């Protein structure tokens, strides 16, 4: 496991603490810790140049979910001009992110749909 993976894992745990906090003090402490971890991740990212990856997602829902998750974690997806609507290019994800589409599919299959 690389240093970036360890930092991401710690950030994930700290964010879980933040969202599960019962008091304002806990929330502020978790937020400050998350900010420090993000700074460390930014430093690690500067030393390792980003790798551009192309993701071809089959439907609009998958694209929107993927873009929302990327933006949630500070990754900036984009499309080249004249690129198909189902494709999203991301230059900030590491090589280990190639398996994200199957993971999204599994997660969406487990999530119950809301009925109105």
Tab-separated table of N, CA and C in Angstrom:
chain	number	residue	atom	x	y	z
A	1	UNK	N	0.848	-1.169	0.000
A	1	UNK	CA	0.000	0.000	0.000
A	1	UNK	C	0.901	1.242	0.000
A	2	UNK	N	0.640	2.144	-0.925
A	2	UNK	CA	1.453	3.345	-1.039
A	2	UNK	C	1.053	4.368	0.025
A	3	UNK	N	1.863	5.404	0.136
A	3	UNK	CA	1.590	6.460	1.107
A	3	UNK	C	0.275	7.159	0.764
A	4	UNK	N	0.039	7.382	-0.532
A	4	UNK	CA	-1.210	8.022	-0.938
A	4	UNK	C	-2.412	7.167	-0.552
A	5	UNK	N	-2.300	5.856	-0.732
A	5	UNK	CA	-3.400	4.966	-0.349
A	5	UNK	C	-3.656	5.035	1.150
A	6	UNK	N	-2.584	5.069	1.929
A	6	UNK	CA	-2.741	5.174	3.385
A	6	UNK	C	-3.392	6.493	3.771
A	7	UNK	N	-2.975	7.580	3.112
A	7	UNK	CA	-3.572	8.881	3.411
A	7	UNK	C	-5.050	8.910	3.012
A	8	UNK	N	-5.385	8.315	1.876
A	8	UNK	CA	-6.791	8.270	1.460
A	8	UNK	C	-7.630	7.463	2.440
A	9	UNK	N	-7.073	6.351	2.904
A	9	UNK	CA	-7.779	5.520	3.884
A	9	UNK	C	-8.014	6.299	5.178
A	10	UNK	N	-6.995	6.991	5.646
A	10	UNK	CA	-7.150	7.805	6.852
A	10	UNK	C	-8.154	8.932	6.638
A	11	UNK	N	-8.113	9.552	5.457
A	11	UNK	CA	-9.062	10.623	5.150
A	11	UNK	C	-10.487	10.087	5.152
A	12	UNK	N	-10.686	8.916	4.597
A	12	UNK	CA	-12.005	8.296	4.567
A	12	UNK	C	-12.511	8.071	5.995
A	13	UNK	N	-11.651	7.586	6.866
A	13	UNK	CA	-12.042	7.341	8.258
A	13	UNK	C	-12.359	8.647	8.989
A	14	UNK	N	-11.540	9.670	8.755
A	14	UNK	CA	-11.773	10.953	9.409
A	14	UNK	C	-13.075	11.579	8.920
A	15	UNK	N	-13.369	11.455	7.617
A	15	UNK	CA	-14.634	11.980	7.105
A	15	UNK	C	-15.817	11.228	7.697
A	16	UNK	N	-15.663	9.925	7.914
A	16	UNK	CA	-16.727	9.158	8.563
A	16	UNK	C	-16.930	9.657	9.993
A	17	UNK	N	-15.840	9.978	10.676
A	17	UNK	CA	-15.959	10.556	12.021
A	17	UNK	C	-16.677	11.895	11.971
A	18	UNK	N	-16.342	12.700	10.979
A	18	UNK	CA	-16.960	14.019	10.848
A	18	UNK	C	-18.476	13.896	10.678
A	19	UNK	N	-18.909	12.999	9.800
A	19	UNK	CA	-20.338	12.869	9.530
A	19	UNK	C	-21.077	12.167	10.672
A	20	UNK	N	-20.358	11.407	11.486
A	20	UNK	CA	-20.992	10.727	12.608
A	20	UNK	C	-20.822	11.454	13.930
A	21	UNK	N	-20.212	12.632	13.904
A	21	UNK	CA	-19.956	13.373	15.143
A	21	UNK	C	-21.259	13.834	15.773
A	22	UNK	N	-21.282	13.805	17.109
A	22	UNK	CA	-22.487	14.221	17.831
A	22	UNK	C	-22.372	15.626	18.395
A	23	UNK	N	-21.163	16.149	18.481
A	23	UNK	CA	-21.006	17.505	19.018
A	23	UNK	C	-20.248	18.377	18.020
A	24	UNK	N	-20.366	19.675	18.224
A	24	UNK	CA	-19.694	20.617	17.325
A	24	UNK	C	-18.173	20.504	17.443
A	25	UNK	N	-17.673	20.251	18.641
A	25	UNK	CA	-16.227	20.120	18.845
A	25	UNK	C	-15.646	18.941	18.090
A	26	UNK	N	-16.352	17.816	18.137
A	26	UNK	CA	-15.894	16.634	17.389
A	26	UNK	C	-15.880	16.924	15.896
A	27	UNK	N	-16.932	17.591	15.434
A	27	UNK	CA	-17.038	17.911	14.012
A	27	UNK	C	-15.899	18.825	13.571
A	28	UNK	N	-15.587	19.839	14.374
A	28	UNK	CA	-14.510	20.772	14.036
A	28	UNK	C	-13.153	20.083	14.037
A	29	UNK	N	-12.927	19.209	15.032
A	29	UNK	CA	-11.651	18.487	15.097
A	29	UNK	C	-11.489	17.563	13.889
A	30	UNK	N	-12.556	16.861	13.529
A	30	UNK	CA	-12.490	15.963	12.372
A	30	UNK	C	-12.293	16.761	11.086
A	31	UNK	N	-12.932	17.914	10.991
A	31	UNK	CA	-12.777	18.759	9.807
A	31	UNK	C	-11.343	19.263	9.679
A	32	UNK	N	-10.754	19.679	10.806
A	32	UNK	CA	-9.367	20.151	10.785
A	32	UNK	C	-8.412	19.022	10.409
A	33	UNK	N	-8.663	17.826	10.937
A	33	UNK	CA	-7.814	16.680	10.597
A	33	UNK	C	-7.948	16.330	9.112
A	34	UNK	N	-9.172	16.406	8.579
A	34	UNK	CA	-9.385	16.123	7.153
A	34	UNK	C	-8.649	17.143	6.294
A	35	UNK	N	-8.669	18.406	6.703
A	35	UNK	CA	-7.947	19.438	5.946
A	35	UNK	C	-6.445	19.164	5.928
A	36	UNK	N	-5.907	18.760	7.077
A	36	UNK	CA	-4.466	18.433	7.132
A	36	UNK	C	-4.138	17.247	6.235
A	37	UNK	N	-5.005	16.235	6.236
A	37	UNK	CA	-4.764	15.076	5.380
A	37	UNK	C	-4.866	15.436	3.899
A	38	UNK	N	-5.798	16.312	3.555
A	38	UNK	CA	-5.903	16.753	2.161
A	38	UNK	C	-4.647	17.501	1.728
A	39	UNK	N	-4.085	18.318	2.631
A	39	UNK	CA	-2.837	19.021	2.313
A	39	UNK	C	-1.712	18.025	2.062
A	40	UNK	N	-1.626	16.987	2.891
A	40	UNK	CA	-0.603	15.960	2.685
A	40	UNK	C	-0.812	15.227	1.364
A	41	UNK	N	-2.079	14.953	1.026
A	41	UNK	CA	-2.364	14.310	-0.251
A	41	UNK	C	-1.964	15.201	-1.423
A	42	UNK	N	-2.208	16.505	-1.289
A	42	UNK	CA	-1.805	17.448	-2.336
A	42	UNK	C	-0.293	17.457	-2.518
A	43	UNK	N	0.443	17.411	-1.407
A	43	UNK	CA	1.909	17.363	-1.486
A	43	UNK	C	2.366	16.090	-2.196
A	44	UNK	N	1.753	14.970	-1.848
A	44	UNK	CA	2.123	13.702	-2.483
A	44	UNK	C	1.770	13.721	-3.968
A	45	UNK	N	0.663	14.368	-4.324
A	45	UNK	CA	0.250	14.424	-5.725
A	45	UNK	C	1.205	15.277	-6.548
A	46	UNK	N	1.765	16.307	-5.937
A	46	UNK	CA	2.718	17.153	-6.676
A	46	UNK	C	3.988	16.388	-7.042
A	47	UNK	N	4.391	15.461	-6.194
A	47	UNK	CA	5.612	14.707	-6.480
A	47	UNK	C	5.375	13.627	-7.536
A	48	UNK	N	4.137	13.176	-7.679
A	48	UNK	CA	3.790	12.151	-8.652
A	48	UNK	C	2.833	12.765	-9.671
A	49	UNK	N	3.263	12.980	-10.918
A	49	UNK	CA	2.396	13.643	-11.897
A	49	UNK	C	1.139	12.810	-12.163
A	50	UNK	N	0.015	13.475	-12.438
A	50	UNK	CA	-1.229	12.746	-12.683
A	50	UNK	C	-1.185	11.960	-13.985
A	51	UNK	N	-1.930	10.889	-14.004
A	51	UNK	CA	-2.046	10.038	-15.180
A	51	UNK	C	-3.434	10.248	-15.754
A	52	UNK	N	-3.510	10.554	-17.034
A	52	UNK	CA	-4.807	10.770	-17.664
A	52	UNK	C	-5.441	9.436	-17.992
A	53	UNK	N	-6.692	9.274	-17.577
A	53	UNK	CA	-7.416	8.038	-17.826
A	53	UNK	C	-8.743	8.363	-18.495
A	54	UNK	N	-9.208	7.479	-19.365
A	54	UNK	CA	-10.492	7.659	-20.023
A	54	UNK	C	-11.448	6.589	-19.511
A	55	UNK	N	-12.603	7.025	-19.065
A	55	UNK	CA	-13.636	6.117	-18.587
A	55	UNK	C	-14.813	6.207	-19.546
A	56	UNK	N	-15.248	5.082	-20.060
A	56	UNK	CA	-16.430	5.032	-20.919
A	56	UNK	C	-17.551	4.428	-20.100
A	57	UNK	N	-18.522	5.244	-19.783
A	57	UNK	CA	-19.629	4.794	-18.958
A	57	UNK	C	-20.862	4.611	-19.831
A	58	UNK	N	-21.647	3.575	-19.575
A	58	UNK	CA	-22.702	3.184	-20.508
A	58	UNK	C	-23.938	4.082	-20.529
A	59	UNK	N	-24.238	4.780	-19.445
A	59	UNK	CA	-25.459	5.588	-19.440
A	59	UNK	C	-25.234	6.902	-18.694
A	60	UNK	N	-26.181	7.795	-18.831
A	60	UNK	CA	-26.050	9.133	-18.250
A	60	UNK	C	-25.984	9.084	-16.722
A	61	UNK	N	-26.735	8.155	-16.126
A	61	UNK	CA	-26.729	8.038	-14.666
A	61	UNK	C	-25.337	7.695	-14.156
A	62	UNK	N	-24.663	6.771	-14.810
A	62	UNK	CA	-23.312	6.383	-14.403
A	62	UNK	C	-22.344	7.549	-14.537
A	63	UNK	N	-22.485	8.321	-15.604
A	63	UNK	CA	-21.616	9.482	-15.804
A	63	UNK	C	-21.833	10.496	-14.697
A	64	UNK	N	-23.099	10.782	-14.397
A	64	UNK	CA	-23.388	11.766	-13.347
A	64	UNK	C	-22.886	11.315	-11.984
A	65	UNK	N	-23.063	10.027	-11.684
A	65	UNK	CA	-22.589	9.499	-10.407
A	65	UNK	C	-21.063	9.571	-10.327
A	66	UNK	N	-20.402	9.181	-11.404
A	66	UNK	CA	-18.943	9.209	-11.437
A	66	UNK	C	-18.418	10.637	-11.276
A	67	UNK	N	-19.020	11.578	-11.987
A	67	UNK	CA	-18.592	12.978	-11.897
A	67	UNK	C	-18.836	13.515	-10.491
A	68	UNK	N	-19.973	13.160	-9.886
A	68	UNK	CA	-20.264	13.617	-8.528
A	68	UNK	C	-19.248	13.065	-7.528
A	69	UNK	N	-18.896	11.795	-7.675
A	69	UNK	CA	-17.899	11.211	-6.770
A	69	UNK	C	-16.527	11.845	-6.976
A	70	UNK	N	-16.173	12.091	-8.218
A	70	UNK	CA	-14.889	12.738	-8.490
A	70	UNK	C	-14.836	14.113	-7.839
A	71	UNK	N	-15.881	14.894	-8.051
A	71	UNK	CA	-15.903	16.246	-7.480
A	71	UNK	C	-15.927	16.208	-5.969
A	72	UNK	N	-16.586	15.214	-5.392
A	72	UNK	CA	-16.651	15.084	-3.932
A	72	UNK	C	-15.249	14.929	-3.335
A	73	UNK	N	-14.393	14.221	-4.047
A	73	UNK	CA	-13.053	13.964	-3.540
A	73	UNK	C	-11.986	14.833	-4.188
A	74	UNK	N	-12.403	15.944	-4.798
A	74	UNK	CA	-11.444	16.915	-5.293
A	74	UNK	C	-10.787	16.565	-6.615
A	75	UNK	N	-11.366	15.637	-7.349
A	75	UNK	CA	-10.829	15.253	-8.648
A	75	UNK	C	-11.650	15.986	-9.707
A	76	UNK	N	-10.999	16.505	-10.732
A	76	UNK	CA	-11.670	17.320	-11.727
A	76	UNK	C	-11.790	16.584	-13.060
A	77	UNK	N	-12.932	15.924	-13.289
A	77	UNK	CA	-13.138	15.238	-14.571
A	77	UNK	C	-13.456	16.246	-15.670
A	78	UNK	N	-13.191	15.873	-16.906
A	78	UNK	CA	-13.477	16.763	-18.029
A	78	UNK	C	-13.698	15.934	-19.281
A	79	UNK	N	-14.192	16.586	-20.312
A	79	UNK	CA	-14.345	15.976	-21.632
A	79	UNK	C	-13.609	16.826	-22.641
A	80	UNK	N	-13.007	16.170	-23.599
A	80	UNK	CA	-12.428	16.894	-24.720
A	80	UNK	C	-13.566	17.325	-25.646
A	81	UNK	N	-13.330	18.375	-26.417
A	81	UNK	CA	-14.363	18.782	-27.369
A	81	UNK	C	-14.577	17.653	-28.374
A	82	UNK	N	-15.819	17.480	-28.754
A	82	UNK	CA	-16.241	16.448	-29.696
A	82	UNK	C	-16.112	15.034	-29.144
A	83	UNK	N	-15.950	14.902	-27.852
A	83	UNK	CA	-15.899	13.577	-27.238
A	83	UNK	C	-17.334	13.100	-26.992
A	84	UNK	N	-17.551	11.817	-27.081
A	84	UNK	CA	-18.884	11.258	-26.876
A	84	UNK	C	-19.388	11.553	-25.468
A	85	UNK	N	-20.710	11.667	-25.307
A	85	UNK	CA	-21.267	12.012	-24.001
A	85	UNK	C	-20.990	10.981	-22.908
A	86	UNK	N	-20.804	9.724	-23.260
A	86	UNK	CA	-20.583	8.692	-22.247
A	86	UNK	C	-19.161	8.623	-21.745
A	87	UNK	N	-18.259	9.371	-22.359
A	87	UNK	CA	-16.855	9.298	-21.964
A	87	UNK	C	-16.475	10.436	-21.047
A	88	UNK	N	-15.679	10.123	-20.043
A	88	UNK	CA	-15.170	11.124	-19.118
A	88	UNK	C	-13.675	10.896	-18.994
A	89	UNK	N	-12.900	11.953	-19.107
A	89	UNK	CA	-11.458	11.847	-18.979
A	89	UNK	C	-11.079	12.425	-17.633
A	90	UNK	N	-10.167	11.756	-16.970
A	90	UNK	CA	-9.755	12.201	-15.661
A	90	UNK	C	-8.253	12.085	-15.577
A	91	UNK	N	-7.602	13.178	-15.264
A	91	UNK	CA	-6.145	13.127	-15.205
A	91	UNK	C	-5.628	13.079	-13.781
A	92	UNK	N	-6.510	13.067	-12.794
A	92	UNK	CA	-6.058	13.119	-11.410
A	92	UNK	C	-6.105	11.782	-10.703
A	93	UNK	N	-6.767	10.797	-11.284
A	93	UNK	CA	-6.855	9.505	-10.628
A	93	UNK	C	-5.607	8.680	-10.913
A	94	UNK	N	-5.260	7.849	-9.996
A	94	UNK	CA	-4.115	6.974	-10.176
A	94	UNK	C	-4.463	5.780	-11.031
A	95	UNK	N	-3.483	4.957	-11.302
A	95	UNK	CA	-3.707	3.783	-12.144
A	95	UNK	C	-4.649	2.778	-11.488
A	96	UNK	N	-4.738	2.780	-10.168
A	96	UNK	CA	-5.574	1.817	-9.462
A	96	UNK	C	-7.060	2.116	-9.601
A	97	UNK	N	-7.426	3.231	-10.192
A	97	UNK	CA	-8.835	3.616	-10.301
A	97	UNK	C	-9.524	3.009	-11.511
A	98	UNK	N	-8.833	2.197	-12.278
A	98	UNK	CA	-9.434	1.630	-13.484
A	98	UNK	C	-10.608	0.723	-13.157
A	99	UNK	N	-10.669	0.177	-11.969
A	99	UNK	CA	-11.753	-0.716	-11.586
A	99	UNK	C	-12.933	-0.011	-10.959
A	100	UNK	N	-13.052	1.289	-11.137
A	100	UNK	CA	-14.128	2.016	-10.458
A	100	UNK	C	-15.499	1.736	-11.058
A	101	UNK	N	-15.580	1.508	-12.357
A	101	UNK	CA	-16.898	1.269	-12.964
A	101	UNK	C	-17.548	0.001	-12.427
A	102	UNK	N	-16.838	-1.137	-12.356
A	102	UNK	CA	-17.474	-2.319	-11.764
A	102	UNK	C	-17.879	-2.100	-10.306
A	103	UNK	N	-17.076	-1.338	-9.574
A	103	UNK	CA	-17.421	-1.049	-8.187
A	103	UNK	C	-18.678	-0.193	-8.110
A	104	UNK	N	-18.812	0.777	-9.017
A	104	UNK	CA	-20.023	1.596	-9.063
A	104	UNK	C	-21.236	0.747	-9.408
A	105	UNK	N	-21.072	-0.163	-10.336
A	105	UNK	CA	-22.176	-1.045	-10.713
A	105	UNK	C	-22.620	-1.908	-9.530
A	106	UNK	N	-21.634	-2.490	-8.817
A	106	UNK	CA	-21.980	-3.318	-7.658
A	106	UNK	C	-22.704	-2.492	-6.597
A	107	UNK	N	-22.179	-1.292	-6.356
A	107	UNK	CA	-22.771	-0.431	-5.330
A	107	UNK	C	-24.178	0.009	-5.730
A	108	UNK	N	-24.381	0.351	-6.988
A	108	UNK	CA	-25.706	0.784	-7.414
A	108	UNK	C	-26.696	-0.380	-7.395
A	109	UNK	N	-26.225	-1.596	-7.626
A	109	UNK	CA	-27.115	-2.757	-7.563
A	109	UNK	C	-27.548	-3.033	-6.126
A	110	UNK	N	-26.713	-2.674	-5.156
A	110	UNK	CA	-27.031	-2.901	-3.757
A	110	UNK	C	-27.930	-1.810	-3.179
A	111	UNK	N	-27.960	-0.642	-3.819
A	111	UNK	CA	-28.722	0.485	-3.307
A	111	UNK	C	-30.182	0.360	-3.736
A	112	UNK	N	-31.098	0.370	-2.769
A	112	UNK	CA	-32.515	0.281	-3.160
A	112	UNK	C	-32.992	1.573	-3.810
A	113	UNK	N	-33.903	1.451	-4.752
A	113	UNK	CA	-34.452	2.616	-5.428
A	113	UNK	C	-35.583	3.204	-4.604
A	114	UNK	N	-35.678	4.523	-4.600
A	114	UNK	CA	-36.793	5.180	-3.910
A	114	UNK	C	-38.010	5.167	-4.808
A	115	UNK	N	-39.134	4.939	-4.219
A	115	UNK	CA	-40.390	5.006	-4.977
A	115	UNK	C	-41.152	6.219	-4.517
A	116	UNK	N	-41.763	6.891	-5.449
A	116	UNK	CA	-42.532	8.099	-5.097
A	116	UNK	C	-43.996	7.794	-5.024
